[in-house]
Short mmCIF file of C-alpha atoms and ligand atoms in Angstrom, two decimals:
data_model
loop_
_atom_site.label_atom_id
_atom_site.label_comp_id
_atom_site.label_asym_id
_atom_site.label_seq_id
_atom_site.Cartn_x
_atom_site.Cartn_y
_atom_site.Cartn_z
CA MET R 1 -0.51 -0.03 -0.05
CA LYS R 2 1.66 3.69 -0.84
CA SER R 3 1.20 5.94 1.77
CA ALA R 4 1.15 9.54 2.26
CA LEU R 5 0.84 11.85 5.04
CA VAL R 6 -0.94 15.93 5.03
CA THR R 7 -0.59 18.29 6.90
CA GLY R 8 -3.77 20.76 7.41
CA ALA R 9 -5.28 17.79 5.67
CA SER R 10 -8.84 18.91 7.85
CA ARG R 11 -10.05 21.53 5.42
CA GLY R 12 -9.23 23.22 2.33
CA ILE R 13 -6.02 22.55 -0.06
CA GLY R 14 -5.54 19.81 2.30
CA ARG R 15 -8.92 18.05 2.75
CA GLY R 16 -8.82 18.21 -1.42
CA ILE R 17 -5.67 16.63 -1.51
CA ALA R 18 -6.49 14.06 1.64
CA LEU R 19 -9.17 13.08 -0.38
CA ARG R 20 -7.39 12.80 -3.98
CA LEU R 21 -5.30 10.55 -2.18
CA ALA R 22 -7.82 7.68 -0.50
CA GLY R 23 -9.35 7.82 -4.04
CA LYS R 24 -6.49 6.91 -5.27
CA GLY R 25 -5.80 4.26 -2.87
CA TYR R 26 -3.73 5.67 -0.31
CA GLY R 27 -2.81 5.63 3.07
CA LEU R 28 -2.98 8.12 4.81
CA THR R 29 -2.23 10.51 8.57
CA ILE R 30 -4.36 13.57 8.24
CA THR R 31 -2.86 16.38 10.96
CA SER R 32 -4.30 19.27 11.55
CA ARG R 33 -4.96 20.71 15.69
CA LYS R 34 -8.63 19.77 15.84
CA ASP R 35 -8.94 16.20 16.62
CA GLY R 36 -12.88 16.51 16.09
CA ASP R 37 -12.14 18.35 13.00
CA LEU R 38 -10.14 14.79 11.90
CA GLN R 39 -12.62 12.13 12.44
CA VAL R 40 -14.75 13.37 9.68
CA LEU R 41 -12.31 13.58 7.37
CA GLU R 42 -11.58 9.84 7.93
CA GLN R 43 -14.94 8.76 7.23
CA GLU R 44 -15.12 10.24 4.13
CA LEU R 45 -11.36 9.42 3.36
CA VAL R 46 -12.53 5.58 4.27
CA ALA R 47 -15.66 6.37 1.89
CA ALA R 48 -13.12 7.40 -0.87
CA GLY R 49 -11.00 4.88 -0.82
CA ALA R 50 -7.91 4.68 1.55
CA PRO R 51 -7.46 1.44 2.82
CA LYS R 52 -6.08 3.11 6.04
CA VAL R 53 -6.36 6.14 8.31
CA VAL R 54 -4.70 7.08 10.98
CA ARG R 55 -5.18 10.51 13.56
CA HIS R 56 -2.93 12.54 14.48
CA ALA R 57 -3.81 15.67 16.06
CA ALA R 58 -0.94 18.27 16.30
CA ASP R 59 0.19 22.22 16.31
CA MET R 60 2.98 22.60 13.27
CA ALA R 61 3.64 25.99 15.72
CA ARG R 62 5.14 23.34 18.34
CA ARG R 63 8.08 21.67 17.49
CA ASP R 64 8.04 18.80 20.21
CA CYS R 65 5.16 17.78 18.54
CA LEU R 66 6.22 16.63 15.43
CA PRO R 67 7.76 13.30 15.98
CA ALA R 68 4.77 11.95 17.14
CA LEU R 69 3.55 12.52 14.55
CA ILE R 70 5.92 10.92 12.33
CA ALA R 71 6.49 8.33 14.72
CA ALA R 72 2.43 7.88 14.42
CA HIS R 73 2.50 7.18 10.46
CA GLU R 74 5.82 4.60 10.65
CA ASP R 75 3.53 2.67 13.18
CA GLY R 76 1.28 2.87 10.75
CA PHE R 77 2.70 2.22 6.94
CA GLY R 78 6.91 1.28 8.06
CA ALA R 79 7.22 3.88 4.79
CA MET R 80 5.84 6.83 3.21
CA ASN R 81 5.45 7.79 -0.51
CA ALA R 82 4.56 11.69 -0.35
CA LEU R 83 4.80 14.11 1.84
CA VAL R 84 2.44 17.15 1.66
CA VAL R 85 3.62 19.97 3.81
CA ASN R 86 0.39 22.02 3.22
CA ALA R 87 -0.57 23.92 6.99
CA GLY R 88 -0.24 27.75 6.97
CA VAL R 89 -1.24 30.54 8.09
CA GLY R 90 -1.64 33.78 6.41
CA THR R 91 -0.32 36.92 7.82
CA ALA R 92 -0.94 40.31 6.09
CA GLY R 93 0.68 43.43 7.19
CA LYS R 94 3.77 45.64 5.57
CA VAL R 95 6.72 45.92 6.88
CA ALA R 96 6.57 49.22 8.71
CA ASP R 97 3.24 48.12 10.11
CA TYR R 98 3.96 44.30 10.65
CA ASP R 99 2.45 43.09 14.16
CA LEU R 100 5.40 41.50 15.50
CA LYS R 101 3.68 38.98 17.70
CA ARG R 102 2.80 37.02 14.49
CA LEU R 103 6.35 37.02 13.96
CA ASP R 104 7.64 33.84 15.43
CA LYS R 105 3.82 31.57 14.88
CA THR R 106 4.09 32.28 10.75
CA LEU R 107 8.29 31.21 10.31
CA GLU R 108 7.56 28.40 12.65
CA VAL R 109 3.95 26.63 10.55
CA ASN R 110 5.03 28.12 7.51
CA PHE R 111 8.76 27.08 7.08
CA ALA R 112 10.70 25.27 10.58
CA CYS R 113 7.77 22.80 10.92
CA ALA R 114 8.99 21.89 6.86
CA VAL R 115 12.15 21.48 7.74
CA VAL R 116 11.75 19.36 11.09
CA LEU R 117 9.02 17.48 8.84
CA ILE R 118 11.03 16.18 6.18
CA LYS R 119 14.07 15.61 7.77
CA LYS R 120 12.25 13.03 10.41
CA SER R 121 10.45 11.87 7.87
CA LEU R 122 13.15 10.89 4.98
CA PRO R 123 14.42 8.00 6.33
CA MET R 124 11.02 6.46 4.90
CA LEU R 125 10.93 8.27 2.31
CA ARG R 126 14.16 6.64 1.18
CA THR R 127 12.76 3.66 2.08
CA ALA R 128 9.09 4.39 -0.79
CA ALA R 129 12.09 4.78 -3.03
CA ALA R 130 14.12 1.88 -2.92
CA GLU R 131 11.13 -0.03 -3.32
CA ASP R 132 9.25 1.74 -6.14
CA PRO R 133 12.34 2.96 -8.06
CA VAL R 134 10.52 3.46 -10.81
CA CYS R 135 8.18 6.38 -8.73
CA GLY R 136 10.18 7.27 -6.02
CA ALA R 137 8.75 9.04 -2.71
CA ARG R 138 8.26 12.59 -3.66
CA ILE R 139 8.01 15.30 -1.04
CA ILE R 140 4.85 18.28 -1.83
CA GLY R 141 5.76 21.40 0.41
CA VAL R 142 2.08 24.63 -0.19
CA SER R 143 4.27 27.84 -0.54
CA SER R 144 2.37 30.77 -2.28
CA ILE R 145 3.54 32.81 -4.85
CA THR R 146 4.05 35.88 -2.78
CA GLY R 147 6.75 33.74 -2.15
CA ALA R 148 8.06 33.13 -5.63
CA TYR R 149 7.14 37.04 -6.21
CA ALA R 150 6.98 39.77 -3.35
CA GLU R 151 4.18 41.21 -2.98
CA PRO R 152 3.59 44.49 -0.50
CA GLY R 153 1.57 43.75 2.34
CA LEU R 154 2.23 40.38 2.13
CA ALA R 155 6.64 40.26 3.19
CA VAL R 156 7.10 37.77 6.60
CA TYR R 157 4.82 35.87 4.56
CA GLY R 158 5.77 36.10 1.37
CA ALA R 159 9.79 35.28 2.69
CA SER R 160 8.06 32.10 5.11
CA LYS R 161 7.01 30.59 1.62
CA ALA R 162 10.02 31.94 -0.22
CA ALA R 163 12.06 30.13 2.55
CA LEU R 164 10.19 26.57 2.01
CA LEU R 165 11.07 27.30 -1.65
CA SER R 166 14.44 27.43 -0.88
CA LEU R 167 14.41 24.13 1.52
CA LEU R 168 12.59 21.69 -1.14
CA GLU R 169 15.04 22.78 -4.50
CA THR R 170 18.03 22.00 -1.67
CA VAL R 171 16.60 18.62 -0.95
CA ASN R 172 16.49 18.03 -4.05
CA LEU R 173 20.17 18.62 -4.48
CA GLU R 174 20.60 16.01 -1.91
CA GLU R 175 18.33 13.45 -2.13
CA SER R 176 16.90 13.32 -5.56
CA ALA R 177 20.14 10.80 -6.94
CA ARG R 178 18.45 8.08 -4.26
CA GLY R 179 14.82 9.05 -5.91
CA VAL R 180 13.30 11.05 -2.99
CA THR R 181 12.25 14.05 -4.71
CA ALA R 182 10.72 17.48 -3.77
CA SER R 183 8.55 20.07 -5.61
CA ALA R 184 6.80 23.26 -4.48
CA ILE R 185 3.21 24.69 -5.96
CA ALA R 186 2.77 27.75 -5.57
CA PRO R 187 -0.37 29.20 -6.31
CA ALA R 188 -1.50 33.33 -6.11
CA PHE R 189 -5.09 33.28 -4.00
CA VAL R 190 -6.94 29.97 -4.00
CA ASP R 191 -10.61 30.16 -3.05
CA THR R 192 -10.66 28.43 0.78
CA ASP R 193 -11.56 29.75 4.40
CA MET R 194 -7.51 31.62 4.25
CA SER R 195 -9.15 34.27 1.58
CA ASP R 196 -12.02 35.25 3.40
CA TRP R 197 -10.19 38.25 4.10
CA VAL R 198 -10.10 39.45 0.64
CA THR R 199 -12.83 39.18 -0.72
CA ASP R 200 -13.64 42.28 -0.50
CA ARG R 201 -11.18 43.33 -3.79
CA ILE R 202 -11.37 39.87 -5.11
CA PRO R 203 -14.79 37.39 -5.63
CA LYS R 204 -14.17 33.95 -4.86
CA ASP R 205 -15.32 33.27 -8.21
CA GLU R 206 -11.86 34.14 -9.49
CA MET R 207 -9.66 32.38 -7.57
CA ILE R 208 -7.74 29.67 -8.12
CA PRO R 209 -10.75 26.51 -7.54
CA VAL R 210 -8.65 23.94 -4.84
CA GLU R 211 -9.35 21.28 -7.22
CA ASP R 212 -6.38 22.97 -9.91
CA VAL R 213 -4.62 22.60 -6.94
CA VAL R 214 -5.07 19.42 -6.50
CA ARG R 215 -4.95 18.13 -9.96
CA VAL R 216 -1.34 19.74 -9.75
CA VAL R 217 -0.60 17.36 -7.49
CA ASP R 218 -1.92 14.55 -8.74
CA MET R 219 0.36 15.01 -11.46
CA LEU R 220 3.28 15.30 -9.46
CA LEU R 221 2.68 12.13 -7.79
CA GLU R 222 2.42 10.29 -11.35
CA LEU R 223 6.09 11.44 -12.37
CA SER R 224 8.97 8.98 -12.65
CA ALA R 225 10.89 9.50 -9.92
CA ASN R 226 13.84 10.50 -13.50
CA THR R 227 12.26 14.34 -13.56
CA VAL R 228 12.38 16.63 -10.72
CA VAL R 229 9.72 19.39 -11.05
CA ASN R 230 11.19 22.24 -7.87
CA ARG R 231 8.11 24.88 -8.43
CA ILE R 232 5.07 25.09 -9.78
CA VAL R 233 3.50 28.81 -10.05
CA LEU R 234 -0.18 29.10 -10.43
CA SER R 235 -1.41 32.70 -11.61
CA ARG R 236 -4.77 34.07 -10.86
CA LYS R 237 -6.17 35.50 -15.11
CA GLY R 238 -6.23 38.74 -15.56
CA THR R 239 -3.48 39.03 -13.06
CA ASN R 240 -0.11 40.69 -14.20
CA GLY R 241 1.49 36.57 -13.20
CA TYR R 242 3.66 37.81 -10.59
CA SER R 243 0.90 38.81 -7.84
CA ALA R 244 -1.34 36.89 -5.77
N1 NAP Z 1 -5.62 29.84 0.40
C1 NAP Z 1 -4.95 30.94 -0.35
O1 NAP Z 1 -5.57 31.62 -1.02
C2 NAP Z 1 -3.50 30.07 -0.42
C3 NAP Z 1 -2.83 30.23 -1.63
C4 NAP Z 1 -1.23 30.27 -1.69
C5 NAP Z 1 -1.08 29.14 -0.53
N2 NAP Z 1 -1.61 28.75 0.33
C6 NAP Z 1 -1.26 28.26 0.79
O2 NAP Z 1 -1.97 26.56 0.92
C7 NAP Z 1 -1.71 26.27 2.03
C8 NAP Z 1 -2.86 25.35 2.48
O3 NAP Z 1 -3.89 26.80 3.18
P1 NAP Z 1 -5.50 26.29 2.94
O4 NAP Z 1 -5.76 28.23 2.80
O5 NAP Z 1 -5.97 25.26 2.69
O6 NAP Z 1 -5.83 27.42 3.97
P2 NAP Z 1 -7.31 26.78 5.36
O7 NAP Z 1 -8.35 26.24 4.47
O8 NAP Z 1 -7.04 27.84 5.95
O9 NAP Z 1 -6.38 25.25 5.58
C9 NAP Z 1 -5.57 25.46 6.74
C10 NAP Z 1 -4.91 24.56 7.08
O10 NAP Z 1 -3.74 25.00 8.32
C11 NAP Z 1 -4.67 23.93 9.35
N3 NAP Z 1 -3.75 24.69 10.38
C12 NAP Z 1 -3.41 25.98 10.65
N4 NAP Z 1 -2.62 26.50 11.05
C13 NAP Z 1 -2.32 24.86 11.98
C14 NAP Z 1 -1.19 24.74 12.86
N5 NAP Z 1 -0.59 26.05 13.72
N6 NAP Z 1 -0.60 23.56 13.60
C15 NAP Z 1 -1.73 22.62 12.46
N7 NAP Z 1 -2.51 22.86 11.23
C16 NAP Z 1 -2.81 24.33 10.90
C17 NAP Z 1 -5.64 24.43 8.97
O11 NAP Z 1 -6.33 23.55 10.30
P3 NAP Z 1 -6.74 23.88 12.41
O12 NAP Z 1 -6.81 24.84 12.56
O13 NAP Z 1 -8.11 22.61 12.33
O14 NAP Z 1 -5.57 23.12 12.75
C18 NAP Z 1 -6.15 23.72 8.46
O15 NAP Z 1 -6.21 22.57 8.40
C19 NAP Z 1 -1.26 26.56 3.19
O16 NAP Z 1 -0.30 26.64 3.43
C20 NAP Z 1 -1.58 28.27 3.00
O17 NAP Z 1 -0.25 29.27 3.44
C21 NAP Z 1 -3.13 29.55 0.79
#
């Protein structure tokens, strides 16, 4: 059985990815902060075809919670074909006005937890890649277009997502020869709870649908291990292609 760990699985993009992977027959470890949400999702994933689901509620802002999450996946599956680092927090504000109380949490959830999760998952990802050298194993990080192209008012969020892009590219340099590859998806505004704050200027029906991000994940997981994709930027129609 192929298996994947998906962070931020309870809602939005993570939920969409988890449901697609369930339909593809992956066993899943799902995580977000509230076990109640994960219990509901577990039922949906089983109905969608997941052969096995491990629930593990954890706060991605707390590094000390992360080893237990990885251990839960290892107990459930032994190896890991895909790690989807998706959980994230939005934080807006120009540098001059930025609320510094939000700095640590933004960096922790959007970047530092990715370092820990990737480091701790690499042994299982290498095992899966050795067992299936044609497909290898893939890390997918949900970054943001603001990580690729700076945007006024999103400095700290964008910087945290730029750090994620750099991390994933470096993983490719260090691990792709042995079959573990990493890809970042860097979308403009996606129609989820996270983008509610911007609907006064960007209607939801002009945002990228969750399903399009899910299709990109699906495509990445169908590639062979010979192909490295560092990043895919998803822009919105009607924009200059570089703004959220
Ligand atoms: N929506 C957009 O416009 C957009 C655009 C570009 C990139 N992204 C990125 O896409 C990813 C997914 O975002 P989304 O739009 O799907 O957001 P969302 O609908 O708000 O979902 C966020 C998910 O992350 C989890 N999460 C948040 N803080 C967490 C924490 N401290 N610990 C554990 N889990 C946490 C949430 O669960 P709980 O709150 O229940 O813990 C939820 O499952 C994020 O990394 C975001 O930065 C979003």
